Every structure is written in C-alpha cells, then in structure tokens.
XYZ file of C-alpha atoms in Angstrom:
565
model
C -12.115 33.234 -4.698
C -14.862 30.980 -3.336
C -18.062 31.786 -1.522
C -19.794 29.886 1.232
C -22.616 27.477 0.528
C -25.786 29.572 0.036
C -27.859 27.073 2.059
C -25.252 26.460 4.761
C -27.535 27.742 7.537
C -30.533 25.700 6.388
C -28.454 22.519 6.193
C -26.865 23.011 9.634
C -30.235 23.633 11.325
C -32.090 20.964 9.358
C -34.086 18.454 11.408
C -35.653 15.426 9.794
C -39.467 15.590 9.812
C -41.070 12.995 12.052
C -43.147 11.569 9.215
C -39.976 10.699 7.288
C -38.536 8.809 10.256
C -41.566 6.523 10.420
C -41.767 3.319 8.415
C -44.856 3.042 6.238
C -46.080 0.200 4.093
C -43.966 -0.213 0.975
C -45.894 0.659 -2.178
C -44.891 -1.465 -5.135
C -44.483 0.612 -8.300
C -46.558 -0.113 -11.357
C -44.928 -1.424 -14.497
C -43.225 1.001 -16.843
C -46.004 0.549 -19.418
C -48.735 1.443 -16.915
C -46.910 4.460 -15.453
C -47.314 7.983 -16.760
C -44.230 9.070 -18.696
C -43.467 12.654 -19.770
C -40.502 13.942 -21.780
C -39.829 17.588 -20.943
C -38.264 19.505 -23.827
C -40.082 22.872 -23.719
C -40.693 25.541 -21.113
C -44.454 24.863 -21.108
C -43.897 21.197 -20.282
C -41.495 22.275 -17.543
C -44.086 24.527 -15.909
C -46.697 21.754 -15.980
C -44.241 19.364 -14.382
C -43.396 21.880 -11.616
C -47.090 22.312 -10.795
C -47.414 18.517 -10.409
C -44.308 18.234 -8.232
C -45.543 20.890 -5.773
C -48.196 18.471 -4.517
C -45.758 15.605 -3.788
C -43.766 14.901 -0.587
C -41.323 12.329 -2.036
C -39.156 12.545 -5.151
C -36.587 10.256 -6.757
C -33.907 12.135 -8.718
C -30.980 11.083 -10.886
C -28.650 12.779 -13.395
C -26.785 11.673 -16.515
C -23.686 13.665 -17.512
C -21.005 13.637 -20.187
C -17.333 14.205 -19.295
C -15.184 12.367 -21.861
C -15.050 14.947 -24.686
C -15.179 18.083 -22.556
C -12.941 19.505 -19.852
C -15.414 20.293 -17.059
C -18.269 18.024 -18.155
C -21.932 18.958 -18.371
C -25.279 17.508 -17.372
C -27.238 16.033 -20.284
C -30.341 14.530 -18.655
C -32.345 14.670 -15.435
C -34.787 11.970 -14.309
C -37.477 12.686 -11.697
C -40.007 10.082 -10.530
C -42.990 10.278 -8.223
C -45.287 7.489 -7.059
C -47.420 7.921 -10.176
C -45.259 9.417 -12.972
C -41.787 9.473 -14.536
C -40.237 12.623 -16.013
C -37.150 12.915 -18.218
C -35.880 16.485 -18.637
C -33.566 17.563 -21.417
C -31.086 19.748 -19.542
C -29.321 20.745 -22.767
C -32.378 22.571 -24.142
C -33.637 23.866 -20.783
C -30.286 24.661 -19.191
C -31.192 28.292 -18.299
C -34.809 27.500 -17.336
C -34.390 24.816 -14.669
C -33.784 27.263 -11.805
C -37.524 27.046 -11.126
C -36.923 23.620 -9.572
C -34.876 25.160 -6.756
C -38.003 25.942 -4.720
C -38.934 22.252 -4.612
C -35.402 20.935 -4.190
C -34.704 23.168 -1.171
C -38.046 22.549 0.528
C -37.253 20.734 3.841
C -40.725 19.153 3.885
C -40.052 17.202 0.653
C -37.618 14.298 0.792
C -35.385 13.859 -2.246
C -34.095 10.312 -2.785
C -30.741 9.944 -4.558
C -28.270 7.116 -4.996
C -24.613 8.108 -4.770
C -25.136 11.884 -4.840
C -21.466 12.735 -4.333
C -21.197 13.745 -7.995
C -24.836 14.767 -8.573
C -24.722 17.606 -6.022
C -21.769 19.443 -7.694
C -23.303 18.864 -11.142
C -26.578 20.494 -10.098
C -24.697 23.511 -8.744
C -22.327 23.820 -11.712
C -24.769 23.566 -14.609
C -28.221 24.367 -13.255
C -27.724 26.428 -10.096
C -29.801 23.989 -8.008
C -29.265 22.975 -4.356
C -30.718 20.176 -2.238
C -32.142 20.247 1.305
C -33.585 17.101 2.979
C -31.989 14.294 0.992
C -31.953 10.520 1.562
C -29.004 8.797 -0.140
C -29.577 5.058 -0.588
C -25.833 4.581 -1.062
C -25.212 5.812 2.502
C -27.941 3.443 3.720
C -26.303 0.501 1.905
C -23.018 1.323 3.647
C -24.678 1.290 7.079
C -26.432 -1.997 6.285
C -23.030 -3.367 5.215
C -24.202 -4.823 1.918
C -21.688 -6.773 -0.134
C -22.221 -4.293 -3.006
C -23.499 -0.738 -2.793
C -24.399 0.027 -6.396
C -27.881 0.824 -7.636
C -27.816 -2.279 -9.826
C -27.451 -4.456 -6.705
C -30.274 -2.667 -4.853
C -32.653 -3.026 -7.808
C -31.895 -6.745 -7.997
C -32.105 -7.201 -4.200
C -35.388 -5.391 -3.570
C -37.170 -5.263 -6.948
C -35.717 -8.253 -8.831
C -34.901 -5.982 -11.791
C -31.800 -6.464 -13.958
C -30.255 -3.155 -15.051
C -28.311 -3.023 -18.298
C -24.739 -1.949 -17.486
C -23.758 -1.138 -21.067
C -25.555 2.221 -20.843
C -23.211 3.446 -18.111
C -20.830 4.550 -20.900
C -23.603 5.755 -23.195
C -23.154 9.133 -24.915
C -26.052 11.066 -23.418
C -25.490 13.993 -25.819
C -27.192 12.114 -28.643
C -30.614 13.376 -29.702
C -33.124 11.886 -30.079
C -32.542 9.283 -27.370
C -33.038 5.659 -28.286
C -35.810 3.629 -26.668
C -33.231 1.470 -24.854
C -31.541 4.565 -23.376
C -34.903 5.953 -22.212
C -35.770 2.611 -20.611
C -32.425 2.589 -18.733
C -32.879 6.195 -17.580
C -36.415 5.520 -16.304
C -35.327 2.435 -14.344
C -32.845 4.497 -12.335
C -35.642 6.451 -10.625
C -38.831 4.444 -11.288
C -38.024 1.840 -8.596
C -36.001 4.122 -6.329
C -38.907 5.172 -4.067
C -39.800 1.513 -3.462
C -36.136 0.839 -2.601
C -36.401 3.824 -0.228
C -39.364 2.211 1.588
C -37.731 -1.218 1.850
C -34.340 0.044 2.969
C -35.996 2.118 5.723
C -37.555 -1.097 7.061
C -34.154 -2.755 7.246
C -32.693 0.291 8.971
C -35.514 0.371 11.527
C -35.064 -3.346 12.264
C -31.401 -2.721 12.962
C -31.959 0.431 15.062
C -31.792 0.538 18.856
C -32.960 2.928 21.548
C -29.576 4.628 21.513
C -29.207 4.958 17.731
C -31.804 5.476 15.011
C -30.123 4.445 11.760
C -32.740 6.150 9.578
C -31.853 9.480 11.143
C -28.164 8.649 10.745
C -28.621 8.204 6.984
C -30.341 11.601 6.780
C -27.437 13.193 8.668
C -24.833 11.691 6.349
C -26.879 12.701 3.311
C -27.023 16.265 4.658
C -23.233 16.313 4.826
C -23.171 15.376 1.138
C -25.527 18.283 0.395
C -22.965 20.662 1.910
C -20.519 19.930 -0.906
C -19.685 22.899 -3.139
C -18.583 22.901 -6.728
C -15.105 24.379 -7.049
C -13.343 25.306 -10.270
C -10.433 23.032 -11.065
C -7.216 25.047 -10.723
C -3.843 23.605 -11.699
C -1.366 23.866 -8.829
C 2.155 22.726 -8.164
C 0.836 19.711 -6.244
C -1.954 18.717 -8.634
C -0.070 15.706 -9.993
C 0.728 14.296 -6.540
C -2.775 12.915 -5.969
C -2.422 10.679 -9.032
C 1.145 9.795 -8.006
C 0.090 8.658 -4.519
C -2.770 6.570 -5.891
C -0.394 4.791 -8.281
C 1.816 3.643 -5.315
C 4.965 4.032 -7.414
C 8.416 5.221 -6.306
C 9.818 7.854 -8.673
C 13.181 9.592 -8.578
C 13.846 13.236 -9.483
C 13.932 12.619 -13.227
C 10.666 10.669 -13.229
C 8.931 13.220 -10.986
C 10.071 16.027 -13.317
C 8.538 14.229 -16.297
C 5.320 13.440 -14.410
C 4.794 17.028 -13.302
C 5.475 18.697 -16.657
C 3.581 16.183 -18.799
C 0.644 16.522 -16.384
C 0.769 20.328 -16.776
C 1.053 20.040 -20.577
C -1.973 17.739 -20.676
C -4.060 20.051 -18.498
C -3.175 23.122 -20.579
C -4.054 21.380 -23.857
C -7.312 20.054 -22.395
C -8.421 23.567 -21.421
C -7.552 24.998 -24.834
C -9.349 22.281 -26.815
C -12.155 21.657 -24.261
C -11.266 17.974 -24.033
C -10.960 15.801 -20.957
C -7.419 15.032 -19.735
C -8.260 11.321 -19.956
C -9.041 11.697 -23.674
C -5.757 13.494 -24.417
C -3.551 11.105 -22.395
C -4.939 8.526 -19.920
C -3.407 8.380 -16.460
C -1.852 4.915 -16.831
C -0.091 5.975 -20.034
C 1.170 9.166 -18.407
C 2.622 7.187 -15.493
C 4.260 4.678 -17.834
C 5.940 7.382 -19.918
C 7.187 9.098 -16.756
C 8.505 5.818 -15.401
C 10.222 4.532 -18.557
C 11.568 7.903 -19.853
C 12.106 6.690 -23.449
C 15.101 8.167 -25.266
C 13.356 8.288 -28.641
C 9.916 9.392 -29.749
C 9.054 5.857 -30.908
C 9.482 4.692 -27.304
C 6.799 7.160 -26.218
C 4.374 5.694 -28.732
C 5.275 2.205 -27.493
C 4.129 3.205 -23.980
C 0.656 4.030 -25.343
C -1.623 1.308 -26.618
C -3.700 2.426 -28.436
C -2.003 5.719 -29.221
C -4.297 8.724 -28.520
C -4.615 10.998 -31.557
C -3.450 14.146 -29.753
C -0.350 12.347 -28.441
C 0.667 11.531 -32.015
C 0.099 15.158 -33.076
C 2.040 16.647 -30.140
C 4.691 13.940 -29.922
C 7.575 16.426 -30.221
C 6.374 18.327 -27.138
C 6.244 15.198 -24.978
C 9.637 14.101 -26.324
C 11.132 17.479 -25.377
C 9.800 17.142 -21.782
C 11.190 13.616 -21.460
C 14.560 14.788 -22.807
C 14.702 17.590 -20.235
C 13.737 15.124 -17.505
C 16.645 12.811 -18.367
C 19.045 15.748 -17.962
C 18.021 16.274 -14.339
C 20.698 15.135 -11.899
C 21.330 15.310 -8.181
C 23.598 18.334 -8.662
C 20.720 20.594 -9.694
C 18.367 19.138 -7.076
C 18.475 22.421 -5.152
C 16.796 24.205 -8.052
C 14.112 21.540 -8.149
C 13.591 21.837 -4.397
C 12.552 25.441 -4.915
C 9.587 24.011 -6.793
C 6.762 23.235 -4.385
C 5.884 20.074 -6.275
C 9.053 18.359 -5.090
C 8.145 18.154 -1.447
C 10.126 16.284 1.152
C 7.756 13.338 1.075
C 8.567 12.769 -2.596
C 12.364 13.034 -2.324
C 12.813 10.978 0.841
C 12.675 7.642 -0.952
C 15.552 8.507 -3.310
C 18.316 7.998 -0.722
C 16.767 5.082 1.130
C 19.137 2.553 -0.433
C 22.188 4.680 0.394
C 21.472 5.376 4.076
C 24.406 4.386 6.269
C 25.569 5.359 9.719
C 29.033 6.055 8.265
C 27.769 8.253 5.414
C 28.344 11.864 6.457
C 28.711 13.327 2.982
C 25.577 15.438 3.432
C 26.338 16.543 6.971
C 27.046 20.261 7.377
C 28.896 19.847 10.700
C 32.475 18.644 11.033
C 32.428 15.017 11.975
C 35.973 14.799 13.340
C 36.945 11.657 15.214
C 33.430 10.747 16.317
C 33.047 7.953 13.782
C 32.879 4.494 15.401
C 35.835 2.582 13.940
C 37.630 -0.605 14.885
C 40.735 1.354 15.909
C 38.898 3.179 18.685
C 39.145 2.178 22.311
C 37.270 -1.094 22.803
C 36.314 -0.129 26.331
C 34.471 2.952 25.072
C 30.741 2.601 25.430
C 28.483 2.816 22.398
C 26.347 5.461 24.125
C 29.217 7.950 24.050
C 29.302 7.980 20.236
C 27.049 10.716 18.894
C 25.422 10.233 15.530
C 25.794 13.517 13.682
C 23.487 13.118 10.718
C 20.456 10.891 11.328
C 19.508 7.374 12.262
C 17.357 5.533 9.713
C 14.191 4.152 11.231
C 12.353 1.001 10.302
C 15.197 -0.265 8.129
C 16.198 -3.800 9.155
C 18.437 -6.458 7.660
C 15.832 -9.192 8.025
C 12.110 -8.588 7.838
C 9.916 -9.504 10.736
C 8.528 -12.927 9.838
C 5.477 -14.370 11.514
C 6.103 -17.785 12.980
C 2.715 -19.027 11.804
C 3.482 -18.430 8.149
C 4.327 -21.652 6.341
C 6.422 -20.016 3.678
C 9.227 -18.936 6.032
C 9.463 -21.755 8.570
C 13.204 -22.019 8.149
C 13.912 -18.333 8.835
C 12.069 -17.853 12.115
C 15.090 -18.484 14.357
C 17.637 -16.367 12.456
C 19.043 -13.514 14.538
C 21.153 -10.841 12.881
C 24.340 -9.768 14.648
C 26.188 -6.604 13.825
C 29.740 -6.923 12.469
C 31.106 -4.879 15.362
C 29.767 -7.409 17.881
C 31.417 -10.194 15.940
C 34.659 -8.237 15.981
C 34.573 -8.004 19.787
C 34.203 -11.783 19.966
C 37.210 -12.246 17.690
C 39.267 -10.029 20.003
C 38.447 -12.301 22.950
C 39.249 -15.324 20.799
C 42.649 -13.884 19.859
C 43.455 -13.283 23.511
C 42.649 -16.908 24.301
C 44.881 -18.146 21.487
C 47.683 -15.886 22.631
C 47.547 -17.213 26.193
C 47.392 -20.814 24.997
C 50.441 -20.268 22.767
C 52.357 -18.814 25.735
C 51.447 -21.858 27.772
C 52.736 -24.181 25.042
C 56.048 -22.339 24.943
C 56.448 -22.694 28.686
C 55.701 -26.399 28.485
C 58.157 -26.858 25.618
C 60.837 -24.966 27.553
C 60.332 -27.353 30.476
C 61.327 -30.251 28.137
C 58.068 -32.098 28.659
C 56.130 -33.923 25.984
C 52.407 -33.845 25.399
C 50.394 -36.956 24.650
C 48.819 -36.074 21.301
C 46.715 -39.201 21.117
C 43.957 -37.521 23.129
C 41.555 -35.730 20.721
C 41.610 -31.946 21.211
C 38.446 -29.881 21.247
C 37.844 -27.438 18.462
C 39.457 -24.046 19.262
C 36.176 -22.324 18.373
C 34.818 -23.599 21.654
C 37.467 -21.807 23.709
C 35.744 -18.431 23.557
C 32.276 -19.921 23.812
C 32.865 -21.513 27.231
C 34.437 -19.191 29.822
C 35.757 -22.094 31.875
C 36.577 -25.675 31.097
C 34.321 -28.157 32.806
C 37.011 -30.557 33.902
C 40.768 -30.005 34.211
C 42.994 -32.937 34.965
C 45.891 -32.560 37.266
C 49.255 -32.138 35.679
C 51.649 -34.958 36.503
C 54.555 -32.745 37.518
C 53.212 -29.390 38.786
C 56.691 -28.213 39.788
C 57.596 -27.496 36.188
C 54.499 -25.267 35.666
C 54.119 -21.893 37.328
C 51.092 -21.206 39.499
C 50.322 -17.970 37.653
C 49.053 -19.767 34.575
C 45.253 -19.396 34.408
C 43.309 -22.629 34.577
C 40.368 -21.253 32.519
C 41.956 -21.756 29.123
C 43.723 -25.093 29.196
C 41.947 -28.127 27.944
C 42.582 -31.582 29.369
C 46.272 -32.230 28.812
C 48.073 -35.241 30.197
C 51.780 -34.718 30.626
C 54.457 -37.334 31.111
C 58.071 -36.959 32.015
C 60.491 -36.790 29.179
C 62.577 -39.506 30.717
C 59.710 -42.004 30.808
C 58.677 -41.184 27.253
C 62.170 -41.552 25.859
C 62.732 -44.803 27.692
C 59.472 -46.265 26.461
C 60.304 -45.491 22.880
C 63.836 -46.736 22.932
C 63.562 -49.857 25.062
C 60.610 -51.906 23.927
C 57.332 -51.115 22.206
C 55.543 -53.694 24.307
C 56.372 -51.727 27.460
C 54.822 -48.643 25.860
C 51.625 -50.517 25.147
C 51.483 -51.707 28.731
C 51.743 -48.165 30.026
C 48.947 -46.990 27.742
C 46.560 -49.808 28.587
C 44.388 -47.351 30.517
C 43.906 -45.151 27.436
C 40.353 -45.231 26.013
C 40.077 -44.231 22.342
C 37.666 -41.461 21.513
C 34.404 -42.544 19.876
C 33.802 -40.130 17.039
C 30.386 -41.630 16.290
C 28.945 -39.921 19.370
C 30.739 -36.626 18.758
C 28.468 -33.617 18.269
C 30.253 -31.927 15.385
C 27.621 -29.176 15.302
C 29.249 -27.596 18.368
C 32.731 -27.755 16.828
C 31.632 -26.128 13.581
C 29.964 -23.266 15.445
C 26.485 -24.322 14.348
C 23.511 -24.690 16.611
C 21.029 -27.539 16.582
C 18.407 -25.084 15.434
C 20.406 -24.364 12.290
C 20.526 -28.085 11.523
C 16.796 -28.352 12.013
C 16.322 -25.417 9.672
C 18.465 -27.153 7.045
C 16.397 -30.327 7.397
C 13.171 -28.378 6.957
C 14.466 -26.660 3.851
C 15.654 -29.997 2.450
C 12.189 -31.483 3.029
C 10.653 -28.590 1.140
C 13.010 -29.138 -1.773
C 12.117 -32.821 -1.876
C 8.405 -31.967 -1.886
C 8.813 -29.519 -4.760
C 10.746 -32.124 -6.727
C 7.942 -34.624 -6.232
C 5.349 -32.111 -7.382
C 7.350 -31.246 -10.464
C 7.293 -34.810 -11.773
C 5.546 -34.915 -15.156
C 2.144 -36.496 -15.298
C 1.690 -39.693 -17.218
C 0.849 -39.232 -20.845
C -2.664 -40.176 -21.828
C -3.040 -43.100 -24.110
C -3.711 -42.115 -27.679
C -5.822 -44.181 -30.026
C-alpha cells in the first residue's frame, strides 16, 4: 500500500520566484582553505547550522550513500554549501534528528541546487524523511544545453577549471573518521555548485527566446523530479524481465526458467543477509549461467570470474535450479504459461525459426483441403486460399540492402522468387516442349528432312519469348497443316526428301553448290548469357565480386621483412 506524495499540492502549484529567473553576476567562490568549514556530528552543531541556513536564499546540496553491502542502501553523508560556508553532516549519527531540515528544504522561497537528483530525492525520503520544493537540477540544464557530457566532473572542469578525483566515486562512505582526501572530494561536490548555477543560468538565458524561457523550463523539469516517491522494492513475477530486456538476449523456455528462479533465489538471500543482489551474484554472471545452463556444478563456477563467496557456499542450490531448468520441455509449456513471468512477448521468439505457411500443427481448426499444393487447380487464384493459422510478418528471405552501402554492392539487384511461381513457369515450358515434339512427329511422318546445320536456339528461350521474331516460310506448306501454331517454331528450313537424297547419292560437289548460300553462324558474337538463363546484371555482379576478391588478395600480401643487422 502506497500513499500519495505529501507535498503533491505544493509541487503542482509551485511557481518559480521572479528573482530566481533573473540572471545576476556570477560570484566566484573562495578557495577551500579560505572558506568556513563545519563538520556536523552532534545535535548542537545541527541546530547552529539550521539557524545559519534560515538566512540564506540559495543552497547547494549533495548526498553520499552506500549500497553494495546492504539490500536497500542507506545515506552516509550530506553536504550543504552556501556562498560563505561548507557543511558536512554525518547522517549515520544524526539519522533521527535531521527532520528539522524539512522546513528549509520545502520552503519555496529558497532554491536548492542539485546535480542529478534522480537518486537523491528517494534517498532523502527513505532515510531522513525530507522532501524538496523549488529545486534547480544542473543535470537537467546540461541536457537542455546539449553538452557532450552531463556529469558534475565535466561541469566543474568547464566552468571552474577544477579536476575532480573519480576514484572516490566507489569510496566506502561508512568509514569513520573520514580521510582528508574524502572530505576534500565531498566538499568539491557542493563548494563550486552555486557558481556553476550562476554560469549555467547565463547560458540558458542566452539561448532563450520570447516564446520559451529555458531557465523556467529547467525549474519545471526539476519539479517533476521532486515528485518522485520512494517505493519499497517488492519481488514480482515480472521483476527479472527488466534485466532480461536490457541484456537484449533471446532465451528459450529453459533459459527463462533458470533466469527467473535464480533471480528469485538471489533476491531472497539478499533480503535475509541484508546484502545487495549485485554482491551475491552480479547481473552479467546471472545471465551467463542462465544462458549456458551448465550440467555440472563446476560449469557454474566457470561462468563466474571471480567467484562470489556466497555463490560458492550455495552452489548446490543454483545447481538444483539449473537442473530443473534443463528438464523443461515444450510439452509442459502450458504449465509454464500459467506463470505470469512467461508472457507472450517472451515466448514469441521461440518458434520464429519454425514458422511456415504449411505448418498447421498448432492450429485448432481442421485444415482440410485448403493447403496450397502443386496438385491443386492451377487456374485457382491465390486469393481464394485462406490461411488458417497466421502469416508471419517482417520475415523475408533476403534482407533489405541499401544501395549506397559498399559492402553489399553485388546483392542489390537480387530478387527472390517463390518456388510456386517458378513451378508455373515450368508448366508453360513443358507445354511448349510438348507442342514442339508433336510438330517434329508430324514433320517426320511427312518424310521430310530438317537441315541440322543451322544452329538452334537454346530451349530455355522458348518460354521467355511468347513469339518468335522471325519465322521463315516452309518450302512445301502442303505437307504441314494450317492448325500448327506459329508461335513456337524456330527458324527451320525444310527441303524435299527427293532433293536431299539425290544430292547425297549423286555427287558431293552438287551438294556444296546448293548450299553456297548458307552462312555459318559466328559463335564469337553469340550472347551466351541469354541461353544460360542469366541476365547481364548477374554477370556484372560476378565481375564486381571478382574485383573484390582480387583486392582482398592484394591486401593480404605479406609486407617486406625489415633488414636485420
């Protein structure tokens, strides 16, 4: 059960004060040595600090928390800076006393400057019971200004020429007393933040127009961040899916079973021992175990490098989950579907490789004779065939390739044809061959010979051209019926059987005289690409690919060895 934000009304009706929308002269901060510094460890020091903060209209605030060796995490340090002083508050000692700051933090007349308050706002609510009204987030301003980097380290270098030490980002802020280097890092986070606030407002004002005031826009976005509420982390059936989607992996039922149950085991153990889930088993190791599904316990340890200590202690539990996951099959998928974690979006990818228009094994309706087969009537239109199950979308044989890409120049002109279309073409081709064979029989029955010296065209061209371009007249049309179609026959020159027999028996010289008009075919000019059913584009593609191979061979030649002394 969750309640509404206690300051929801104040945040919705909040209007930025006019004085905060104006750009004033930027005040450079004094050096850290010349600035007043106070460490707040007792309640008396806290009360003195609160009395000083009541007189100020601008505050810079930052938090340091620890979350690696605890489940929920907790705030360890709070830094507050004004124009004249820096305060570091020990939130571990004064955890139940810091509610007195709520009066200042919720005052709409005081601007609170944060950087990246998306996590600071829930931390203040969770540990200290503090809320923020009237906030200016420099991270939101950096996004509007479209900086190349939005971190505080970049802003300090850009505006203040200060180098922040990044090694303290992973510092254990539970340690007491704090080292001088850690205190210096914590002070830098807020000491220069008010100056960054002044400079970034100037840039926003320079970019603003009459229609849009970007300073006010940053305040509005920061107010939306203040509306965030801390919610207790509850393990649900879909808790593991957020990590699964971010990993961009494709798991089957067995892998999803392992991912869900190992995730639940990790969360349960983390709550019992008050450890973070990342300390017990990091996310990348969890995904690798779920993906590999090792058969033996040593394979689980091989997926973890280095091996977390709690994984080694509870290795038998993880091995038992992986063993159960390997037993999951498609037969018991209905039981898994009852689980909310196995939603449709997760299971859809399992059958992607097996989708087929002829696969009706999962169809509940009787398919009957509606399947499109080669034995059906060829004149039947494709629109009459009803697809019973489903039609896969966005699944193509060839990917769409951009013509501008240099890597796939040779594949731009490839067009995929379905096998059924090719079958229809073969039917037409068979009809042509059948008619041509009938014609040959009729010619042979008429006792007439064919001059075979004339080169015949490739039969593949018969079904490509509906009509022959030129048909020579037959010498003796009386022997050929008029019903024979003239769209199939290629140029055939017929001679009477009597003349042919006489020429062969009498004298070969006479035969040569008769064939003086014959011109031999010049095969050098023949376009064999047409006869082999290949287009000119395919030949060009082959040439391009061959050029690429030659280039790669040239590049692979070994370099000359350097001379050695």
